[in-house]
CSV table of C-alpha atoms in Angstrom, one decimal:
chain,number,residue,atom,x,y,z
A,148,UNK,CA,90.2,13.3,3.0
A,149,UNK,CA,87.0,13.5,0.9
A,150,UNK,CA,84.0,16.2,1.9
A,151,UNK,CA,81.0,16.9,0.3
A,152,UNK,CA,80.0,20.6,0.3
A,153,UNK,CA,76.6,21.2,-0.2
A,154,UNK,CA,75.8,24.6,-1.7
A,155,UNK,CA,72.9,26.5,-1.2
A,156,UNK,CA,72.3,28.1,-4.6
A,157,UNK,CA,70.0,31.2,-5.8
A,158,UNK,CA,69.9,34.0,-7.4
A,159,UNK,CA,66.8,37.2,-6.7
A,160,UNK,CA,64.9,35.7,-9.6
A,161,UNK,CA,64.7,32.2,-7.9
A,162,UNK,CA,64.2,29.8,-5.5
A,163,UNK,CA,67.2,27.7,-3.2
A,164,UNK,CA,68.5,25.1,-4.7
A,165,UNK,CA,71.5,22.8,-3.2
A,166,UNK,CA,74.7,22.0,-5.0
A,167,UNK,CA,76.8,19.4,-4.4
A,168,UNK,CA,80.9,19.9,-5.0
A,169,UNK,CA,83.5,16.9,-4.2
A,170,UNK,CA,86.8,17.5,-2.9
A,171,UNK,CA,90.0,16.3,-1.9
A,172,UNK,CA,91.3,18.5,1.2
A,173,UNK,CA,93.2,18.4,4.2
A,174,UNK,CA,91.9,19.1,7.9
A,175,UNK,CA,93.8,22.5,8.4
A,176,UNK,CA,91.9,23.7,4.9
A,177,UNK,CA,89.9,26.6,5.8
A,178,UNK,CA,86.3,26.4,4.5
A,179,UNK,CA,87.0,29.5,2.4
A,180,UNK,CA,90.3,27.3,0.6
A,181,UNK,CA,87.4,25.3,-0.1
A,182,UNK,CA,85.2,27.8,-1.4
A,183,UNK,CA,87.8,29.4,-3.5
A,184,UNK,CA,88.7,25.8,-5.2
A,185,UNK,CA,85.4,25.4,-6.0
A,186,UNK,CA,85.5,28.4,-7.8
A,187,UNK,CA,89.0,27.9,-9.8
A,188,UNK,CA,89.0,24.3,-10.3
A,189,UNK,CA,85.1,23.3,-10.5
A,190,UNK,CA,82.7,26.3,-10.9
A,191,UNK,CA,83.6,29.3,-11.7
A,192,UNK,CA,79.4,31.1,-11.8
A,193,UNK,CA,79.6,30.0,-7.5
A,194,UNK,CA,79.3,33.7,-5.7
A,195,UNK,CA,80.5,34.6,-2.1
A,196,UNK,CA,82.3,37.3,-0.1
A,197,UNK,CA,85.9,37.5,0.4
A,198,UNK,CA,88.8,40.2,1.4
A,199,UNK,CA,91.9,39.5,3.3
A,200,UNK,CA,91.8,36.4,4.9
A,201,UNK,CA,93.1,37.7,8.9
A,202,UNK,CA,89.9,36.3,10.3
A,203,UNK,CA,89.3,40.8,11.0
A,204,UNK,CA,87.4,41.8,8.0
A,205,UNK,CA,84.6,39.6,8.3
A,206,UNK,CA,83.4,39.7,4.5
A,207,UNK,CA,83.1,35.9,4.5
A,208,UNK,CA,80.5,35.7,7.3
A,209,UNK,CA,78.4,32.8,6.1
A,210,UNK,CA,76.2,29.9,7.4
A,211,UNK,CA,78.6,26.8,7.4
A,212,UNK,CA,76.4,23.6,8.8
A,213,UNK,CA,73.6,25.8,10.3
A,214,UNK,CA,75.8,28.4,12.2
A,215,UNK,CA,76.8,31.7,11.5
A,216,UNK,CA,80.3,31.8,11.0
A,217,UNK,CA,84.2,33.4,9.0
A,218,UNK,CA,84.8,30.8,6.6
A,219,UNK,CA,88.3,31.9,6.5
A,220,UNK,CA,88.0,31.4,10.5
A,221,UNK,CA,86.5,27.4,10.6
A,222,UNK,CA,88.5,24.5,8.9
A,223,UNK,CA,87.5,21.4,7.5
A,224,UNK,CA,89.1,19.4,10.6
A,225,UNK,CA,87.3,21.1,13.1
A,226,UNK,CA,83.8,21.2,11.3
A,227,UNK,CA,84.2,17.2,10.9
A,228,UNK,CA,84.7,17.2,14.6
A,229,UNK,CA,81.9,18.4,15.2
A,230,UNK,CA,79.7,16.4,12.8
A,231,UNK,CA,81.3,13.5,14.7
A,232,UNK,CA,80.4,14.8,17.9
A,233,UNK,CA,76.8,15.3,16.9
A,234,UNK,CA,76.5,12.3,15.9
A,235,UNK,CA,78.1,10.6,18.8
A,236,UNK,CA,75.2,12.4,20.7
A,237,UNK,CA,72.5,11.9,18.5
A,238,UNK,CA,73.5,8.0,19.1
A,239,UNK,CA,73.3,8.8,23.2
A,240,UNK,CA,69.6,10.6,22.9
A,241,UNK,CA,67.9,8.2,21.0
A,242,UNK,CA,64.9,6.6,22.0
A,243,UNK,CA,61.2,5.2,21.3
A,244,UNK,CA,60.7,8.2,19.8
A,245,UNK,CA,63.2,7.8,16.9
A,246,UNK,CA,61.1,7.3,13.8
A,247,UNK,CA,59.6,10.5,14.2
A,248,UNK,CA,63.0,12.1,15.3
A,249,UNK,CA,64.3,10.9,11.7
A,250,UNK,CA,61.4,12.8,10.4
A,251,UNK,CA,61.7,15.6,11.5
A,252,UNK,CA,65.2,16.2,11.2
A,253,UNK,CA,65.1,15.2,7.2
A,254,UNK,CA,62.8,18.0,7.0
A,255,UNK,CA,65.0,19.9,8.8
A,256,UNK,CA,68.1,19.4,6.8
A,257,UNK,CA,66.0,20.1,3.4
A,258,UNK,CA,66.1,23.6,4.3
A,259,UNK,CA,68.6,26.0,3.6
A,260,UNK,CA,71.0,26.4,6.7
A,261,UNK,CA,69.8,23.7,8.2
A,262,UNK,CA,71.7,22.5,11.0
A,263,UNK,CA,74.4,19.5,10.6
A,264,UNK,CA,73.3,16.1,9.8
A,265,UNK,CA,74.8,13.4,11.7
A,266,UNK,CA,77.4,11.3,9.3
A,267,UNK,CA,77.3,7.6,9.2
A,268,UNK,CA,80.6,6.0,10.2
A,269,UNK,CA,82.6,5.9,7.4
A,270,UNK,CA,80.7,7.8,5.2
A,271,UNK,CA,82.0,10.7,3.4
A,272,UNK,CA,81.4,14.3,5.8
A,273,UNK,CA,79.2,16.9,4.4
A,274,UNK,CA,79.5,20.5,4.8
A,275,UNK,CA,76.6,22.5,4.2
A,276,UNK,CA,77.0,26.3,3.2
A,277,UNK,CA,74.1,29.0,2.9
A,278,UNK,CA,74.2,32.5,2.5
A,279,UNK,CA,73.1,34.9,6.0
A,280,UNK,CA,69.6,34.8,7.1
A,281,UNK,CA,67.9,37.8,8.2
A,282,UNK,CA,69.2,39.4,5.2
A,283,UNK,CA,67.8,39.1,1.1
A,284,UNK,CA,70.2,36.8,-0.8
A,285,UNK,CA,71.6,38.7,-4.1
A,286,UNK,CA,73.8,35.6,-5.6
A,287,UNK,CA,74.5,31.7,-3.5
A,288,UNK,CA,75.8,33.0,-0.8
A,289,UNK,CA,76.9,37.2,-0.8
A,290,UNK,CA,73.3,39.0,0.7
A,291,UNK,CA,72.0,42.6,0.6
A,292,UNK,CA,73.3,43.8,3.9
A,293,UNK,CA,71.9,47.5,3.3
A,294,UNK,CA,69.6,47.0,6.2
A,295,UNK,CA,72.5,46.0,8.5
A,296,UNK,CA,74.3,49.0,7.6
A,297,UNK,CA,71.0,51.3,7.5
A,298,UNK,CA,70.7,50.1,11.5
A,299,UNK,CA,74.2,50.6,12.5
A,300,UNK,CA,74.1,54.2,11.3
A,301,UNK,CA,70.6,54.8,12.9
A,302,UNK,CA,72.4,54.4,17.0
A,303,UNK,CA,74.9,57.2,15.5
A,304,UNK,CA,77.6,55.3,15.9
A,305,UNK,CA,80.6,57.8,16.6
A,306,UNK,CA,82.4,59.2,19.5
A,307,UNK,CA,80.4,63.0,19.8
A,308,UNK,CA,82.3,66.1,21.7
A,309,UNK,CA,80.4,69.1,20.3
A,310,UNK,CA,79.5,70.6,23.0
A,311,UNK,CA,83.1,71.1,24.7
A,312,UNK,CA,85.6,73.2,24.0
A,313,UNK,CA,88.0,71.7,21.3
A,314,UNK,CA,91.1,71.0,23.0
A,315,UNK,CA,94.7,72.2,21.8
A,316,UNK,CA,95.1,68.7,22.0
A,317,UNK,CA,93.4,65.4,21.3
A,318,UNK,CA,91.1,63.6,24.0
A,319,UNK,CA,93.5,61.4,25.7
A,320,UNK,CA,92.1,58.2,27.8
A,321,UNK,CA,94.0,56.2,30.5
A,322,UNK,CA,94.4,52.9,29.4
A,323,UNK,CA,91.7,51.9,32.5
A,324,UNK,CA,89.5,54.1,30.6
A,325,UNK,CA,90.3,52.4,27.0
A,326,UNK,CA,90.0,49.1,28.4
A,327,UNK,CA,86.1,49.4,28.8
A,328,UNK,CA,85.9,49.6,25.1
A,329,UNK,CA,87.9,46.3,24.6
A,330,UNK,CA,85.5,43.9,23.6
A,331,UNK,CA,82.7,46.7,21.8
A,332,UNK,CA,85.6,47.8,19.7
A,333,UNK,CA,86.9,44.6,18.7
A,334,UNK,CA,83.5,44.2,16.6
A,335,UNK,CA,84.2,43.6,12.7
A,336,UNK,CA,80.8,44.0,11.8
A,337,UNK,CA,80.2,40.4,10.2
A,338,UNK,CA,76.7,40.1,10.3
A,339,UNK,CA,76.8,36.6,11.9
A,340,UNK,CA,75.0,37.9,15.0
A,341,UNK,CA,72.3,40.0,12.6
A,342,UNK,CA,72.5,36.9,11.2
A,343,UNK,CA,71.4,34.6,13.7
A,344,UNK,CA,68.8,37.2,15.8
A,345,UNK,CA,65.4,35.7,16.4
A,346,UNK,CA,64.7,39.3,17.4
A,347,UNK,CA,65.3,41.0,13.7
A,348,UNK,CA,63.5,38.1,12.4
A,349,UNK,CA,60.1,38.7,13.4
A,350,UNK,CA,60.7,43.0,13.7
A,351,UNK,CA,62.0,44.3,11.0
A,352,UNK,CA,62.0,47.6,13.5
A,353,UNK,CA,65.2,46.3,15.9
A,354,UNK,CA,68.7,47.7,14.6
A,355,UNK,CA,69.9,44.2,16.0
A,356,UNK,CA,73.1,43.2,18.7
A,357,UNK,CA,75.9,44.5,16.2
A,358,UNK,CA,74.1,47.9,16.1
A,359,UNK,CA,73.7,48.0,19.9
A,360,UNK,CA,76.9,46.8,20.9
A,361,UNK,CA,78.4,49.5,19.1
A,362,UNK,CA,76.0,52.0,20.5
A,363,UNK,CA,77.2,50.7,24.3
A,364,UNK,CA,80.6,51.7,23.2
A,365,UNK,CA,79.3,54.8,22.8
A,366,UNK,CA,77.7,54.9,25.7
A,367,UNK,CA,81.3,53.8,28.1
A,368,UNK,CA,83.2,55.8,26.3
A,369,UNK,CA,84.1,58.8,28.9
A,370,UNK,CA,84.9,61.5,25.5
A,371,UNK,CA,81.3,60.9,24.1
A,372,UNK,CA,78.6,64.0,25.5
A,373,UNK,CA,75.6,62.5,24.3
A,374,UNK,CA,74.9,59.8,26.8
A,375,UNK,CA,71.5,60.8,27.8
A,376,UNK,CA,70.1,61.4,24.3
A,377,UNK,CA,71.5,58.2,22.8
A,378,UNK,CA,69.8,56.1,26.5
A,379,UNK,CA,66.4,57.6,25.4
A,380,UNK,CA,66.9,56.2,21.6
A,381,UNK,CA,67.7,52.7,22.5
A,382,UNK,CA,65.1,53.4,25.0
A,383,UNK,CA,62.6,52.7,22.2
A,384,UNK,CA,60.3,49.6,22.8
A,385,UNK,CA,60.0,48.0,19.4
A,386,UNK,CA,63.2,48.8,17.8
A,387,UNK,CA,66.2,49.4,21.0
A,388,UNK,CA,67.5,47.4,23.5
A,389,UNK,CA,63.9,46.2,24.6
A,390,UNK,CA,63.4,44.1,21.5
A,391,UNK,CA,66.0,41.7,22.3
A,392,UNK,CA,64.5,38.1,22.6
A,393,UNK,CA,68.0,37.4,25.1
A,394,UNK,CA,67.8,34.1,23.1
A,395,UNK,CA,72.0,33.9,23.0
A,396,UNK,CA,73.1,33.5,19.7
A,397,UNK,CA,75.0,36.5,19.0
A,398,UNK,CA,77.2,35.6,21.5
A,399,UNK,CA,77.5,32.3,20.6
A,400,UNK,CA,78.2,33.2,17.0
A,401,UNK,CA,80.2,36.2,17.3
A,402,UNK,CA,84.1,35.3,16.1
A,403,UNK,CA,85.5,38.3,18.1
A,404,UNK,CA,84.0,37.8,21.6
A,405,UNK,CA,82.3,41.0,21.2
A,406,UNK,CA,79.4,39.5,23.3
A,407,UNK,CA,76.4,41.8,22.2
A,408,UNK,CA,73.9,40.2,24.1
A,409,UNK,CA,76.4,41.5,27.4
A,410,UNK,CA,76.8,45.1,26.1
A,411,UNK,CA,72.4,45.2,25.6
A,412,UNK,CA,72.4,44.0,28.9
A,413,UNK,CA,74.6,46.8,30.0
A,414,UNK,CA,72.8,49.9,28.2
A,415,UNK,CA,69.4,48.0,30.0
A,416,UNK,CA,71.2,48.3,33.6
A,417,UNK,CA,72.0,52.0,32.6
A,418,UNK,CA,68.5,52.9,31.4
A,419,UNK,CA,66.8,51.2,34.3
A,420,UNK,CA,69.1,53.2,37.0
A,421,UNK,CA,68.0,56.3,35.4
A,422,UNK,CA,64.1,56.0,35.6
A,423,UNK,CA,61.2,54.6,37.5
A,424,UNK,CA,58.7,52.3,36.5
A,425,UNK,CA,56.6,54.8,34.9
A,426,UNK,CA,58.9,55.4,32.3
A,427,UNK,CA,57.6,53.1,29.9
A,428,UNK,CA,55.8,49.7,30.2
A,429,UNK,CA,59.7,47.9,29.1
A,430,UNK,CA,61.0,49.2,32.3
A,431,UNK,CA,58.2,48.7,34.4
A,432,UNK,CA,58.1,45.2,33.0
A,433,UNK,CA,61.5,44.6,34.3
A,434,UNK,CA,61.4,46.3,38.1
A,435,UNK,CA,58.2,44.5,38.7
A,436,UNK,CA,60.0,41.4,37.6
A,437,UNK,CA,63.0,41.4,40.0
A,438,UNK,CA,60.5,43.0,42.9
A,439,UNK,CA,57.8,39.8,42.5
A,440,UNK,CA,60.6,37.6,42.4
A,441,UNK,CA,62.5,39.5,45.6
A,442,UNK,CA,59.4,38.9,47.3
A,443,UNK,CA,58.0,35.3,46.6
A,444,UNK,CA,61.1,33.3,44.9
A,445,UNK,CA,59.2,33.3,41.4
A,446,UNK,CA,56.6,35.4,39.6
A,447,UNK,CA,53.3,35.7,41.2
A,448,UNK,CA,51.4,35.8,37.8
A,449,UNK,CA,48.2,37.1,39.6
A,450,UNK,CA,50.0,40.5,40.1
A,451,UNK,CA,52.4,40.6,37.2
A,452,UNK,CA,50.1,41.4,34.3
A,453,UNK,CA,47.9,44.1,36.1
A,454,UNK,CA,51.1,46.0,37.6
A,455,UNK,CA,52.5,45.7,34.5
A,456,UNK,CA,50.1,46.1,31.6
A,457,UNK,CA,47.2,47.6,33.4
A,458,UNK,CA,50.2,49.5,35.6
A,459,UNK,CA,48.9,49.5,38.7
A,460,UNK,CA,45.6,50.3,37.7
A,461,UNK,CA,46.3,53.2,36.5
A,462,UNK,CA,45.8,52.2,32.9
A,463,UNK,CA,42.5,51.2,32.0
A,464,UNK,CA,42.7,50.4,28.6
A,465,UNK,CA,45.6,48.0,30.1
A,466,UNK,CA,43.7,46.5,32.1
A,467,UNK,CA,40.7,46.2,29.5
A,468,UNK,CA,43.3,44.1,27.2
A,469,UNK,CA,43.8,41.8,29.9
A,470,UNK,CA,40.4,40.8,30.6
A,471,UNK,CA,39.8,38.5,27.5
A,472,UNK,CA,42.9,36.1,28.9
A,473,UNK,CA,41.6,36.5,32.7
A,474,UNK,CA,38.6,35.3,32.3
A,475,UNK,CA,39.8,32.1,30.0
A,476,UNK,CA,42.4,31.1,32.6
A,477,UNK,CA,39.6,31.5,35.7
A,478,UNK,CA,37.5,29.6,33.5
A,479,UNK,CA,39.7,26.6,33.0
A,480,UNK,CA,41.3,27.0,36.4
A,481,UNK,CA,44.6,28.5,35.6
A,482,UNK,CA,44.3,31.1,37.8
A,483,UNK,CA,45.5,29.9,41.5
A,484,UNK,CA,43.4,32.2,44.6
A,485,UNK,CA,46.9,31.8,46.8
A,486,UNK,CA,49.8,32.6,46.0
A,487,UNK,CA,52.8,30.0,47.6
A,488,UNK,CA,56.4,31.6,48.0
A,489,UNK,CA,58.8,29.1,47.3
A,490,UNK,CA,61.1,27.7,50.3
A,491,UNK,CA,64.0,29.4,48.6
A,492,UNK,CA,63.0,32.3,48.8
A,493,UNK,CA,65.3,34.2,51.5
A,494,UNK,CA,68.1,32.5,49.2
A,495,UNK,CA,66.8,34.6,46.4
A,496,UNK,CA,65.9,37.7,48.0
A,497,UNK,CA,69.4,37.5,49.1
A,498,UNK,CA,70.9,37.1,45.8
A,499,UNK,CA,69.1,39.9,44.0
A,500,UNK,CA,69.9,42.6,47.3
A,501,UNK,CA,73.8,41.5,47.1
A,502,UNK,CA,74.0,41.8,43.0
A,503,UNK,CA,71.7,45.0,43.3
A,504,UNK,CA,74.1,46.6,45.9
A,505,UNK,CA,77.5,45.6,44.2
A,506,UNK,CA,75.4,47.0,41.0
A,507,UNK,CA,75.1,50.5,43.3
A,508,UNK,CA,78.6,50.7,44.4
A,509,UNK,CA,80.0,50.2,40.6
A,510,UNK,CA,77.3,52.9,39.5
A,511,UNK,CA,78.5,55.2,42.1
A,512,UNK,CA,82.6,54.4,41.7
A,513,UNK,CA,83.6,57.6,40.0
A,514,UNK,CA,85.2,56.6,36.4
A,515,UNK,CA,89.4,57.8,36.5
């Protein structure tokens, strides 16, 4: 079958360009055979990242039709499939407002890693490839990952014992025990969830889901002595676990099933257990949450931003901040005087009670 693969080209002196390469593959090609025969047969100046091909290293992590993903992982049959698919639904959705639709989505695919385009029937696929995002490009598609790696090392990622005795022996673990760190270990550092995180792309501060789903390995891991001290550094509002926009794509991206969005949910449920809600304004943020929606069946917004931000009153430079929206929302009637629970609310109270007290028994289950 034909494919068109469509390049996106630069180099730290200029802008993105798109190249266009033609070639004759089969289905089970991997998008890095691809890559590679572009190189040897067509263009030998095109730059990527490659090692050993097991789908474990993760040096080809690269955006293939506007996901993050191993070339040496995705082949050409596959990513047709889902062009096809696309397409199929693109056909479903449309409606009165197509002209603009079309719009929009040409602007869309002019952009580098832009998501797939619908193919015509008949028409020959296209592949689009672009280098990482979140991360500066250095040649087509290899990036400066220096930051990624800066991160990882800043939730000191390594098993610490210092303060016990050192054993004649190693530290052994049951295989219970080792099980925990299953899916945290099984990360290959990629990039492709740094990649894809909304969260590092507007703060430059958060370490990102590879960094903290290493650092909740750290956390499980019974050997580790540091659990407290590491809690209170991804405790940190505007670069830990806090930052984290919960917006799904490292777990949608991630080849490994590592999950990171899971494991940041985890080191939250053990920083939350371990503090009130004036700890910091993250935590209070949350309890209030899951108390106004215990209560009423959905947020009471009338209360949320004054226990929250203004804390109960207690802060009055809080409280101050608030004012300026307050008063816009009263004056254009945004602000209801009553406050109606919904009728599900039992439903939901009883929910949150029976996850909070399974929560409690696991907490309290004494790790073998």
């Amino acid at each position: 079958m034909q494919v068109l693969f469509k390049i996106v080209r630069q180099s730290q002196n200029t802008g993105p360009r798109i190249q266009t390469y033609q070639l004759d593959v089969e289905p089970g090609n991997t998008i890095l055979d691809c890559l590679n025969r572009i190189k040897w047969e067509q263009d030998g100046t095109l730059a990527f990242r490659k090692n050993c091909r097991n789908t474990i290293c993760g040096s080809c992590s690269m955006r293939i039709n506007g996901r993050s993903a191993l070339a040496c992982k995705e082949n050409i049959g596959a990513e047709v499939a889902r062009l096809n698919q696309i397409a199929e639904q693109s056909i479903e959705t449309e409606s009165a407002s197509q002209d603009r639709q079309k719009t929009e989505n040409s602007a869309l695919n002019a952009l580098p890693g832009a998501p797939p385009r619908a193919t015509a029937p008949g028409a020959i696929p296209e592949i689009t490839i672009a280098p990482m995002g979140n991360m500066p490009v250095v040649k087509d598609l290899v990036v400066d990952m220096q930051r990624f790696w800066n991160n990882l090392e800043a939730v000191d990622p390594y098993v610490s014992n210092s303060a016990r005795k050192i054993p004649e022996r190693e530290f052994l673990q049951t295989p219970e025990e080792r099980s925990r760190l299953e899916e945290s270990g099984n990360c290959i550092l990629c990039g492709a969830c740094y990649s894809e995180c909304n969260a590092v792309e507007v703060n430059p501060n958060f370490v990102g889901p590879h960094a903290l789903a290493k650092a909740y390995r750290m956390v499980e891991d019974d050997r580790d002595d540091q659990t407290e001290s590491r809690l209170q550094n991804y405790n940190q509002a505007n670069s830990g676990v806090w930052s984290c926009t919960r917006c799904f794509y490292c777990n949608s991206v991630c080849p490994m099933g590592v999950e990171p969005l899971d494991k940041i949910g985890k080191i939250k449920d053990e920083i939350l257990e371990r503090n009130d809600d004036q700890a910091s304004r993250s935590i209070r943020h949350r309890k209030v949450l899951i108390d106004l929606v215990k209560k009423g069946g959905w947020v009471d917004e009338r209360k949320f931003a004054v226990m929250v931000v203004g804390n109960f009153f207690r802060d009055i430079k809080g409280l101050l901040s608030l004012a300026p929206v307050g008063f816009q929302s009263i004056k254009r009637g945004k602000m209801p005087v009553t406050f109606e629970p919904s009728e599900g609310t039992k439903e939901v109270r009883s929910l949150i009670e029976s996850v909070q007290e399974l929560e409690s028994k696991s907490s309290k289950a004494p790790k073998k």
